Coordinates of N, CA, C and O in Angstrom, one line a residue:
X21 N -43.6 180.5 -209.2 CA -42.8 179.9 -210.2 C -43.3 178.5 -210.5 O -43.6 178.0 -211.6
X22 N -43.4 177.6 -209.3 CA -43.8 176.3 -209.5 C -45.2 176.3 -210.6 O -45.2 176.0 -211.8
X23 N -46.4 176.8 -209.6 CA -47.7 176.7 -210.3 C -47.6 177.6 -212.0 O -48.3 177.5 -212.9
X24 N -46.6 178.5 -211.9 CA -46.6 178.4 -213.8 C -46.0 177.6 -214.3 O -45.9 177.7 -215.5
X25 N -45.3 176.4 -213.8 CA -44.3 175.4 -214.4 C -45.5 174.6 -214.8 O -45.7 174.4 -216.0
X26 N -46.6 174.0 -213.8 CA -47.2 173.1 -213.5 C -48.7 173.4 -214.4 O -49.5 172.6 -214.8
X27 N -48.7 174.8 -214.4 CA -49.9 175.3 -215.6 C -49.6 175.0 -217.3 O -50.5 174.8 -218.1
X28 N -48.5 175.1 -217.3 CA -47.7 174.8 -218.8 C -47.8 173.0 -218.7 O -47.9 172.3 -219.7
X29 N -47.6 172.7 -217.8 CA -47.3 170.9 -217.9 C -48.8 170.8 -218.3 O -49.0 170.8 -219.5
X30 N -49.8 170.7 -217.4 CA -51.4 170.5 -217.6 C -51.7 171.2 -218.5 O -52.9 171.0 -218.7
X31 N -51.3 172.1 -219.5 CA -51.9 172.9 -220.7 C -51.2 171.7 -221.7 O -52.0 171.3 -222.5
X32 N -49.8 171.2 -221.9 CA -49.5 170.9 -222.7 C -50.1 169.1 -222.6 O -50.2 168.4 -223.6
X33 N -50.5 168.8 -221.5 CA -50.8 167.6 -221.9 C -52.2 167.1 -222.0 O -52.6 165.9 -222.2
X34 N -52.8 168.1 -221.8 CA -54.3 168.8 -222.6 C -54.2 168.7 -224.1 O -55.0 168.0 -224.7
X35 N -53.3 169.4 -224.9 CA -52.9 169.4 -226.4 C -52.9 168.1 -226.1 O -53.9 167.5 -226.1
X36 N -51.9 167.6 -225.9 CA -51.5 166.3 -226.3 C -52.8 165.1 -226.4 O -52.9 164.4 -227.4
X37 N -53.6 165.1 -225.5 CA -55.0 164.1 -225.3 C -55.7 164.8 -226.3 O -56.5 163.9 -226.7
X38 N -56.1 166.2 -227.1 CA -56.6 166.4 -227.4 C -56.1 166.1 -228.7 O -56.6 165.1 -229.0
X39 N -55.4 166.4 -229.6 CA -54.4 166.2 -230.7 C -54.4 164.6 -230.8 O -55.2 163.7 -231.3
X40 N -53.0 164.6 -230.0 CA -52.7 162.9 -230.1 C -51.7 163.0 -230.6 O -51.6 163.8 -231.6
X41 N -50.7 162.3 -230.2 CA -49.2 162.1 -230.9 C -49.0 160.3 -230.9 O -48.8 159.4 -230.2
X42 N -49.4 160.6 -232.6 CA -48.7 159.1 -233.0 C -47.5 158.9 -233.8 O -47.0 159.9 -234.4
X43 N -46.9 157.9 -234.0 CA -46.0 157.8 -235.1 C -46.0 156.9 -236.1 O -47.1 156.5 -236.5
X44 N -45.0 156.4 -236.9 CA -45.6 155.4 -237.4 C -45.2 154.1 -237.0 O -44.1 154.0 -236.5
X45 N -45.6 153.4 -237.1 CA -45.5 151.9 -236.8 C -44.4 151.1 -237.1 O -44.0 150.8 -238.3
X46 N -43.9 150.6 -236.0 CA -42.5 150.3 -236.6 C -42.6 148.8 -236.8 O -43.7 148.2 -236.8
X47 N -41.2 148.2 -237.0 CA -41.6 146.8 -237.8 C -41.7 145.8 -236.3 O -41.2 146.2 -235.2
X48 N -42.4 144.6 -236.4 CA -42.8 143.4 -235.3 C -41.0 142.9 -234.9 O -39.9 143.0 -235.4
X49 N -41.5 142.6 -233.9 CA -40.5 142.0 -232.7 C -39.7 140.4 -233.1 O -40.2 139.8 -234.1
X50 N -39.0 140.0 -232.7 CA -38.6 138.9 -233.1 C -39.5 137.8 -232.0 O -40.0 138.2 -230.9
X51 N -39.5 136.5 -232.5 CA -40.7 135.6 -231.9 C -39.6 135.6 -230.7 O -38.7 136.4 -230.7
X52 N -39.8 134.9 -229.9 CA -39.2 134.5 -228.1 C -39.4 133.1 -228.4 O -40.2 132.6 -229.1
X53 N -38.2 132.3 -227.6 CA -38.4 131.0 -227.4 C -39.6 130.3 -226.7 O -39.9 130.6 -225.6
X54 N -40.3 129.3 -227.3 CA -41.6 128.7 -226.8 C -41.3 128.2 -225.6 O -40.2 127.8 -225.4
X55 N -42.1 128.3 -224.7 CA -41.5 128.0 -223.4 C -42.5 126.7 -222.5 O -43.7 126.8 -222.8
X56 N -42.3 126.1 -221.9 CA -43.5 125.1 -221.6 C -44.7 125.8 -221.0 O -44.7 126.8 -220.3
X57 N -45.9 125.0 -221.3 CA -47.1 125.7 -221.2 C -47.7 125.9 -219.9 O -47.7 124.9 -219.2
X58 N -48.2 126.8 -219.3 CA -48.3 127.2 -217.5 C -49.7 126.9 -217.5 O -50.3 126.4 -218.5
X59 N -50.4 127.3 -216.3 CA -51.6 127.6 -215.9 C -52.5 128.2 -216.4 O -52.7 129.4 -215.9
X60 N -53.5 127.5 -217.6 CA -54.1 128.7 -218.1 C -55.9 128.4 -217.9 O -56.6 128.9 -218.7
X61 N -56.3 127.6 -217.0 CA -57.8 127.7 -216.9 C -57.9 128.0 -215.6 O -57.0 128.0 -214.8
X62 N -59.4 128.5 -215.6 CA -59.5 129.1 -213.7 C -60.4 127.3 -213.4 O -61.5 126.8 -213.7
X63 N -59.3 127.0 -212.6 CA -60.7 125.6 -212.0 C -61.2 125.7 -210.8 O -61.9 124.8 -210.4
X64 N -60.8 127.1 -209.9 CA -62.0 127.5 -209.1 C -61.4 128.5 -208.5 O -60.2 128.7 -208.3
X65 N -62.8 129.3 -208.1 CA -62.9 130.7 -207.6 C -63.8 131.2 -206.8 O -64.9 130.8 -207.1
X66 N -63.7 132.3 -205.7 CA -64.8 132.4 -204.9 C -64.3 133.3 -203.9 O -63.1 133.6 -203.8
X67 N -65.3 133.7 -203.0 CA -65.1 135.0 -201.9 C -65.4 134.2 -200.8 O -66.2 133.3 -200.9
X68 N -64.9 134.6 -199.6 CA -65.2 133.7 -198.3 C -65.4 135.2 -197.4 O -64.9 136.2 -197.7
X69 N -66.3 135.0 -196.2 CA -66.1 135.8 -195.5 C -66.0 135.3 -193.8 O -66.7 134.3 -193.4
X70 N -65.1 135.9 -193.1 CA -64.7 135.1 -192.1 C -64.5 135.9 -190.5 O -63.9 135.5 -189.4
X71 N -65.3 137.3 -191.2 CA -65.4 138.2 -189.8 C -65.8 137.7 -188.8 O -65.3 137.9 -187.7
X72 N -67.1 136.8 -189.0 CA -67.7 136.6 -187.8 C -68.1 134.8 -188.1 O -67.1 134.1 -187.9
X73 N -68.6 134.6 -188.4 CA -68.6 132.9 -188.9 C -68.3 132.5 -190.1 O -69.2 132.6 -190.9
X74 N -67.3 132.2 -190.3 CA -67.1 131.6 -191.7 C -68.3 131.2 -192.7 O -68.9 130.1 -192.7
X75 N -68.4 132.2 -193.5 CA -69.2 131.6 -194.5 C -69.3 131.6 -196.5 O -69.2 132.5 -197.3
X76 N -69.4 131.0 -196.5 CA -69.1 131.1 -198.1 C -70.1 132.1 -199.1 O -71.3 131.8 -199.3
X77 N -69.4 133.3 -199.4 CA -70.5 134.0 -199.7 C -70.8 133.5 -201.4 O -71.9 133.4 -202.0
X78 N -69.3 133.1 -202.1 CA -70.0 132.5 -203.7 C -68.6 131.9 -203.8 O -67.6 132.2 -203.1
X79 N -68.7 130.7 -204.7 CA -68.0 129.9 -204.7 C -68.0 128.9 -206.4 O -69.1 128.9 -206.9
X80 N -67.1 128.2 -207.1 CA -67.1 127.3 -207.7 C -66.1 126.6 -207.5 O -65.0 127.2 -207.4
X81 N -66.1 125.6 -207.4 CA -66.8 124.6 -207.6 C -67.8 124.9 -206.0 O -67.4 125.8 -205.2
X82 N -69.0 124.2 -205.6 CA -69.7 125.1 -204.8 C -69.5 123.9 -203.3 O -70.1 123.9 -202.3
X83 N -68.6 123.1 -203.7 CA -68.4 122.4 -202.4 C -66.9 122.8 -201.5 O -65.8 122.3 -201.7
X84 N -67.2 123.7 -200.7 CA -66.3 124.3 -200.0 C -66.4 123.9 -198.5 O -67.5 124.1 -198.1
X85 N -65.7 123.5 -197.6 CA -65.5 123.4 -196.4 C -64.1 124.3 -195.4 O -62.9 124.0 -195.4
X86 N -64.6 125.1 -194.7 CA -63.8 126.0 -193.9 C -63.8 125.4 -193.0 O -64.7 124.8 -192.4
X87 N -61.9 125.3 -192.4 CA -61.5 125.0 -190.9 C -60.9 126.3 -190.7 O -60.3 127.1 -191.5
X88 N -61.3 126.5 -188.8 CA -60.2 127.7 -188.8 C -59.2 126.7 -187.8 O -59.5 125.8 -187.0
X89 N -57.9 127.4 -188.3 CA -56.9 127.0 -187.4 C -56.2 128.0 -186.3 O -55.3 127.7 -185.6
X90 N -57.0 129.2 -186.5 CA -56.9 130.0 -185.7 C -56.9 131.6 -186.0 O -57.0 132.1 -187.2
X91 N -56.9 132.2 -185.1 CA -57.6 133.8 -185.4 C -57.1 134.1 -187.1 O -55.9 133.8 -187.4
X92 N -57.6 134.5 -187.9 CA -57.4 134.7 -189.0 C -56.4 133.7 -190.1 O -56.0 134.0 -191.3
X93 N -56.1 132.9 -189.5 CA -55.5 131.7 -190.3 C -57.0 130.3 -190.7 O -57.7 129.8 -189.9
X94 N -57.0 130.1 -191.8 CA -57.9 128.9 -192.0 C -57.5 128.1 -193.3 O -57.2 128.6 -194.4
X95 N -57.4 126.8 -193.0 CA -57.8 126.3 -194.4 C -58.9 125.7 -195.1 O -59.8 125.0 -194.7
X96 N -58.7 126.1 -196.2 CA -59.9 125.8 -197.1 C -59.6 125.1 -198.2 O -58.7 125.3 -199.0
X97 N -60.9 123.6 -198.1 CA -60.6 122.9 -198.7 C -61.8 123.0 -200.3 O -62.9 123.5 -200.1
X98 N -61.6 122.5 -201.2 CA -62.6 122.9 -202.4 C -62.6 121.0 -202.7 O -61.6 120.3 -202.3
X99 N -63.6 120.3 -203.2 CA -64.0 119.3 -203.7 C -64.7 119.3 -205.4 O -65.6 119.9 -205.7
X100 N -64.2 118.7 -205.9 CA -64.3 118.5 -207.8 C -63.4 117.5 -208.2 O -62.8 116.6 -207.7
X101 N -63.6 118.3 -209.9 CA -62.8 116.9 -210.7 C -61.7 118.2 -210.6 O -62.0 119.4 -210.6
X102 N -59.8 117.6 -210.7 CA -58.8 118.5 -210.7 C -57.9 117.9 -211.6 O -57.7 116.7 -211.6
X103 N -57.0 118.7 -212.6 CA -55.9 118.7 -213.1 C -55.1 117.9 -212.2 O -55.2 118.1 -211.0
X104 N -54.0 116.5 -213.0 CA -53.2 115.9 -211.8 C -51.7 116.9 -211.8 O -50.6 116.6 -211.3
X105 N -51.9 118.1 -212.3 CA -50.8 119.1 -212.0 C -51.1 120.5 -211.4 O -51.8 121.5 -211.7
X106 N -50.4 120.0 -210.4 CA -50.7 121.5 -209.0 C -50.5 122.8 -210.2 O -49.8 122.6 -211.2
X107 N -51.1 123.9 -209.8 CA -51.7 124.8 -210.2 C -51.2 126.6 -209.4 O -50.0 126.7 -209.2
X108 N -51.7 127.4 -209.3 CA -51.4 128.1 -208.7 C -52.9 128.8 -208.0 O -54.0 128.6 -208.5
X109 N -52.4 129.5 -207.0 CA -53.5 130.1 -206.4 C -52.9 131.5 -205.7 O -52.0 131.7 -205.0
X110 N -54.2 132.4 -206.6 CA -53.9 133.6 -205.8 C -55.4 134.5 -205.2 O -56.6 134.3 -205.4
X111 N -54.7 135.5 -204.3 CA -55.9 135.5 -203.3 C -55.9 136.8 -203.1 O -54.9 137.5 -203.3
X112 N -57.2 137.5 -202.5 CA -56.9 139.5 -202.9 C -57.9 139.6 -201.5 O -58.7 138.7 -201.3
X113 N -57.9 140.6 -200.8 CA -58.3 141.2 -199.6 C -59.6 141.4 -200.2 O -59.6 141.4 -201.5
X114 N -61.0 141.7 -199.5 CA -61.9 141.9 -200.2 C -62.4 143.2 -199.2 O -63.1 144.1 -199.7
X115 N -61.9 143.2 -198.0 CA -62.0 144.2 -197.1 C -61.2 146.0 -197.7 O -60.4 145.9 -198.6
X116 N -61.5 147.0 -197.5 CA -61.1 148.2 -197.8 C -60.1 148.4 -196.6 O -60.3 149.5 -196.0
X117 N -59.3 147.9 -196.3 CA -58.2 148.0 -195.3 C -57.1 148.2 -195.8 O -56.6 147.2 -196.5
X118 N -56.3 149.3 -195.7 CA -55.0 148.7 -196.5 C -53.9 148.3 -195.3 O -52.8 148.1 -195.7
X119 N -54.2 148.2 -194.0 CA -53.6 147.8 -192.8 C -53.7 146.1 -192.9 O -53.4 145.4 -191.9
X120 N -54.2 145.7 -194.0 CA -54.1 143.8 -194.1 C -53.3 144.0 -194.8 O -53.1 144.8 -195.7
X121 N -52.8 142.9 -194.3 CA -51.9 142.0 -195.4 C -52.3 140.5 -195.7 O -53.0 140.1 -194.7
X122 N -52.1 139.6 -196.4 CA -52.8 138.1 -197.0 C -51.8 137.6 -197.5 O -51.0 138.0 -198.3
X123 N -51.8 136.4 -196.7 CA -50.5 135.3 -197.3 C -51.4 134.1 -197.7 O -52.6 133.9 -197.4
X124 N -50.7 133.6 -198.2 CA -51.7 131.9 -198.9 C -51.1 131.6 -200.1 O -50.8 132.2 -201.1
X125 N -51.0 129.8 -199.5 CA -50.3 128.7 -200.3 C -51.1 127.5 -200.1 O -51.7 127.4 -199.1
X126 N -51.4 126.6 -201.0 CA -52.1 125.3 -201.4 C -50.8 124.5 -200.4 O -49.7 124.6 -200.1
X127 N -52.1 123.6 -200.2 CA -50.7 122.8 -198.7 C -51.4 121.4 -199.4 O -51.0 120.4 -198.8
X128 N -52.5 121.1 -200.6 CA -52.5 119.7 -200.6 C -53.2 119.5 -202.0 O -54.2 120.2 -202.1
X129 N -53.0 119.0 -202.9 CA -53.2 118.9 -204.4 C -53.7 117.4 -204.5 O -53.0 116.6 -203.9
X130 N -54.9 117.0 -205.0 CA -55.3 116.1 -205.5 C -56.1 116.1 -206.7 O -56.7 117.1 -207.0
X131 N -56.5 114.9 -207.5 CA -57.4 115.2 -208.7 C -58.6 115.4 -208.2 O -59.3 115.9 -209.1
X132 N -59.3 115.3 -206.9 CA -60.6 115.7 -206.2 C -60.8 116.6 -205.5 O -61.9 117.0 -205.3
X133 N -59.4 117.1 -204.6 CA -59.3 117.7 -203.5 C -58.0 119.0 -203.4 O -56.8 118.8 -203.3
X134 N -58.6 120.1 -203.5 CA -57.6 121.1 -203.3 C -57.3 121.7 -201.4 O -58.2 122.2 -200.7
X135 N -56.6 121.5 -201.2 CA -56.4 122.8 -199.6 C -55.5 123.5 -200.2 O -54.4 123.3 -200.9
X136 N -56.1 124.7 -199.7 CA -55.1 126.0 -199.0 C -55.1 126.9 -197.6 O -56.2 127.0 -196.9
X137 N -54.2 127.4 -197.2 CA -54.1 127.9 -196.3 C -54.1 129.6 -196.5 O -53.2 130.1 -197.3
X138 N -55.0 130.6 -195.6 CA -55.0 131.3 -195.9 C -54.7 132.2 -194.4 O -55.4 131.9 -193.4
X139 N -53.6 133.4 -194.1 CA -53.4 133.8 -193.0 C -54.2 135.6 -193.3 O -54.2 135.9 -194.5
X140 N -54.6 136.5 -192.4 CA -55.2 137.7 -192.6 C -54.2 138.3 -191.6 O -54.4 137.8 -190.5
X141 N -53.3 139.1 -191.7 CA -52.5 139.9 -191.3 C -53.1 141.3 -191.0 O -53.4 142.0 -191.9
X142 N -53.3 141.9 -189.7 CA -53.3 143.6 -190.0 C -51.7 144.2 -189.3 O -51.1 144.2 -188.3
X143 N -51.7 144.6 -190.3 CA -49.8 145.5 -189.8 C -50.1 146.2 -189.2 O -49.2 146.1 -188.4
X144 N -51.0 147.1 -188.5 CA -51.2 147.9 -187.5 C -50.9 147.4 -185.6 O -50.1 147.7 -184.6
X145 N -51.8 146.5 -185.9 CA -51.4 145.8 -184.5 C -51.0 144.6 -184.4 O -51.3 143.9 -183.4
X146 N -50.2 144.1 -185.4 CA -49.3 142.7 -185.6 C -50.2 141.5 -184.7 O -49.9 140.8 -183.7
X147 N -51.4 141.5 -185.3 CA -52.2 139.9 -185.2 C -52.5 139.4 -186.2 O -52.2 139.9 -187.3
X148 N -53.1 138.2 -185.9 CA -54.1 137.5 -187.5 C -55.4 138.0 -186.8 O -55.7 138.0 -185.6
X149 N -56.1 138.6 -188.1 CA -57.2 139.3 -187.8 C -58.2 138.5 -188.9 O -57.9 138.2 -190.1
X150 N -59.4 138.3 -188.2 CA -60.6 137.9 -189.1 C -60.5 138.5 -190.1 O -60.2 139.6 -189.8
X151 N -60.8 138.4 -191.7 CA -61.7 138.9 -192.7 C -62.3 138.5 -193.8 O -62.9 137.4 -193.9
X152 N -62.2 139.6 -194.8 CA -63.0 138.7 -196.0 C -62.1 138.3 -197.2 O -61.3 139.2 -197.4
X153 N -62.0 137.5 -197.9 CA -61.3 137.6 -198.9 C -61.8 136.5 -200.1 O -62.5 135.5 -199.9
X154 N -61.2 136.9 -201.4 CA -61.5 136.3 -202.6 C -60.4 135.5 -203.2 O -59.2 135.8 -202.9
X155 N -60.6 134.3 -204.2 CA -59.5 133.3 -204.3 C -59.9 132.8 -205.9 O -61.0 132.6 -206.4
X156 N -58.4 132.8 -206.4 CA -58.7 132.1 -207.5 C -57.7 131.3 -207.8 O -56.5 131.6 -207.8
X157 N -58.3 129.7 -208.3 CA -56.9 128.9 -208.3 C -57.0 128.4 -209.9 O -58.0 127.8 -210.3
X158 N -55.7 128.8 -210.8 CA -55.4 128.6 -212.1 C -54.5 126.7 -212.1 O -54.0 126.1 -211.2
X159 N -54.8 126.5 -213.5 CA -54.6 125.0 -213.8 C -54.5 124.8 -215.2 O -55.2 125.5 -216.0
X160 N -53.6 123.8 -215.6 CA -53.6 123.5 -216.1 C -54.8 122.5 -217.0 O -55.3 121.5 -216.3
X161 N -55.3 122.5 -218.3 CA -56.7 121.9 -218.4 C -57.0 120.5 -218.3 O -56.0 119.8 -218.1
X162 N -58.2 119.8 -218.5 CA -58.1 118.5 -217.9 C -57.8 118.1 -219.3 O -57.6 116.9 -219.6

Protein backbone atom coordinates (compact mmCIF):
# COMPACT_ATOMS: atom_id res chain seq x y z
CA UNK A 1 0.00 0.00 0.00
CA UNK A 2 2.73 2.36 1.08
CA UNK A 3 5.08 2.00 -2.06
CA UNK A 4 1.79 2.73 -4.32
CA UNK A 5 1.08 5.80 -2.23
CA UNK A 6 4.77 6.81 -2.67
CA UNK A 7 4.73 5.78 -6.55
CA UNK A 8 1.80 8.29 -7.18
CA UNK A 9 3.63 11.05 -4.91
CA UNK A 10 7.10 10.67 -7.25
CA UNK A 11 4.86 10.37 -10.45
CA UNK A 12 3.00 13.47 -9.49
CA UNK A 13 5.83 15.55 -8.67
CA UNK A 14 7.55 14.47 -11.83
CA UNK A 15 4.35 16.29 -13.73
CA UNK A 16 4.81 18.96 -11.64
CA UNK A 17 8.83 19.74 -12.47
CA UNK A 18 7.99 18.80 -15.72
CA UNK A 19 4.89 21.08 -16.47
CA UNK A 20 5.37 23.73 -13.71
CA UNK A 21 2.71 25.27 -11.77
CA UNK A 22 2.65 28.94 -11.79
CA UNK A 23 0.26 31.56 -10.92
CA UNK A 24 -0.16 34.87 -11.39
CA UNK A 25 1.65 37.39 -9.67
CA UNK A 26 0.24 38.95 -7.02
CA UNK A 27 0.53 42.63 -6.00
CA UNK A 28 4.21 43.89 -3.87
CA UNK A 29 4.36 43.90 -0.17
CA UNK A 30 4.17 46.88 1.90
CA UNK A 31 7.76 48.65 2.50
CA UNK A 32 9.07 47.61 6.42
CA UNK A 33 10.37 50.16 8.64
CA UNK A 34 14.13 51.29 7.79
CA UNK A 35 15.99 50.00 10.31
CA UNK A 36 19.68 51.13 11.37
CA UNK A 37 22.34 49.98 9.04
CA UNK A 38 24.32 46.49 10.15
CA UNK A 39 27.37 44.85 8.97
CA UNK A 40 27.68 44.82 5.53
CA UNK A 41 31.48 44.55 4.29
CA UNK A 42 33.71 41.37 4.82
CA UNK A 43 37.02 43.12 6.37
CA UNK A 44 38.51 39.74 6.82
CA UNK A 45 38.47 36.22 6.13
CA UNK A 46 40.47 33.08 6.07
CA UNK A 47 40.96 29.19 7.00
CA UNK A 48 43.34 28.23 9.79
CA UNK A 49 44.47 24.88 10.33
CA UNK A 50 45.40 23.70 13.82
CA UNK A 51 45.66 19.82 13.77
CA UNK A 52 49.13 19.71 14.17
CA UNK A 53 50.86 23.22 14.20
CA UNK A 54 49.02 26.06 13.72
CA UNK A 55 49.17 27.31 10.45
CA UNK A 56 47.55 29.82 8.30
CA UNK A 57 46.52 28.17 5.26
CA UNK A 58 44.88 31.66 3.44
CA UNK A 59 44.13 34.61 5.00
CA UNK A 60 43.11 38.56 4.51
CA UNK A 61 44.13 40.68 5.68
CA UNK A 62 47.50 38.35 5.52
CA UNK A 63 48.89 39.33 8.94
CA UNK A 64 47.59 36.77 11.19
CA UNK A 65 49.16 35.59 14.46
CA UNK A 66 47.97 32.33 16.32
CA UNK A 67 48.14 31.76 20.28
CA UNK A 68 47.01 28.50 21.56
CA UNK A 69 45.49 28.71 24.88
CA UNK A 70 44.99 25.36 24.89
CA UNK A 71 43.96 22.00 23.40
CA UNK A 72 41.67 23.26 20.71
CA UNK A 73 40.98 26.68 22.15
CA UNK A 74 43.20 29.58 20.43
CA UNK A 75 43.06 33.10 19.87
CA UNK A 76 43.56 34.73 16.76
CA UNK A 77 44.59 37.90 16.37
CA UNK A 78 44.29 39.79 12.56
CA UNK A 79 46.31 43.21 12.02
CA UNK A 80 44.93 46.12 9.31
CA UNK A 81 43.09 49.23 9.01
CA UNK A 82 39.44 48.49 11.03
CA UNK A 83 35.94 49.99 11.23
CA UNK A 84 35.86 51.95 14.78
CA UNK A 85 32.48 49.73 15.16
CA UNK A 86 32.79 46.16 16.36
CA UNK A 87 31.54 43.96 13.70
CA UNK A 88 30.57 40.45 13.75
CA UNK A 89 32.27 37.26 13.21
CA UNK A 90 31.30 34.02 12.15
CA UNK A 91 33.18 30.84 11.85
CA UNK A 92 32.34 27.13 10.05
CA UNK A 93 34.22 23.77 10.71
CA UNK A 94 36.34 22.98 7.74
CA UNK A 95 36.85 19.40 8.95
CA UNK A 96 34.09 16.61 7.65
CA UNK A 97 33.20 15.76 11.30
CA UNK A 98 29.88 16.27 12.29
CA UNK A 99 31.05 15.17 16.06
CA UNK A 100 32.56 19.05 16.26
CA UNK A 101 31.07 21.57 17.45
CA UNK A 102 32.81 25.52 17.17
CA UNK A 103 32.11 28.31 19.46
CA UNK A 104 33.81 31.82 18.78
CA UNK A 105 33.55 35.39 19.94
CA UNK A 106 35.83 38.60 19.18
CA UNK A 107 37.25 39.28 22.82
CA UNK A 108 39.09 42.67 21.42
CA UNK A 109 38.13 45.39 18.76
CA UNK A 110 40.38 47.98 17.58
CA UNK A 111 40.81 50.28 14.41
CA UNK A 112 44.21 47.98 13.82
CA UNK A 113 43.65 45.04 15.81
CA UNK A 114 40.92 42.40 15.85
CA UNK A 115 41.10 39.08 18.48
CA UNK A 116 38.98 36.33 18.57
CA UNK A 117 38.64 33.37 20.39
CA UNK A 118 37.97 30.21 18.89
CA UNK A 119 37.08 26.81 20.99
CA UNK A 120 36.88 23.10 18.77
CA UNK A 121 34.52 20.95 20.58
CA UNK A 122 34.12 17.08 19.59
CA UNK A 123 30.65 15.86 21.31
CA UNK A 124 31.78 12.40 21.09
CA UNK A 125 34.37 12.45 23.73
CA UNK A 126 33.62 15.85 25.49
CA UNK A 127 37.30 17.60 24.83
CA UNK A 128 38.66 20.52 22.93
CA UNK A 129 40.01 18.90 20.08
CA UNK A 130 42.50 20.30 17.44
CA UNK A 131 41.15 21.36 14.00
CA UNK A 132 40.62 23.20 11.01
CA UNK A 133 38.42 25.91 10.58
CA UNK A 134 37.42 29.01 8.39
CA UNK A 135 36.36 32.64 9.64
CA UNK A 136 34.74 35.51 8.42
CA UNK A 137 34.45 38.87 10.16
CA UNK A 138 31.62 41.38 8.69
CA UNK A 139 31.78 45.40 9.38
CA UNK A 140 30.63 48.07 8.97
CA UNK A 141 32.56 50.25 5.96
CA UNK A 142 35.37 52.57 6.62
Amino acid sequence: MFARTFQLLALLFLVVAMVGCEGAEGPAGAVGPEGPPGPSVVLCMGEINCESTPTVVSSWPSDVTIAISGSGIYDITLTGTFPETEGILLTSNVDSNAARSIASYITSWSTTTIVFRIGIWNILSDVFVDGEFSFIILGEPL
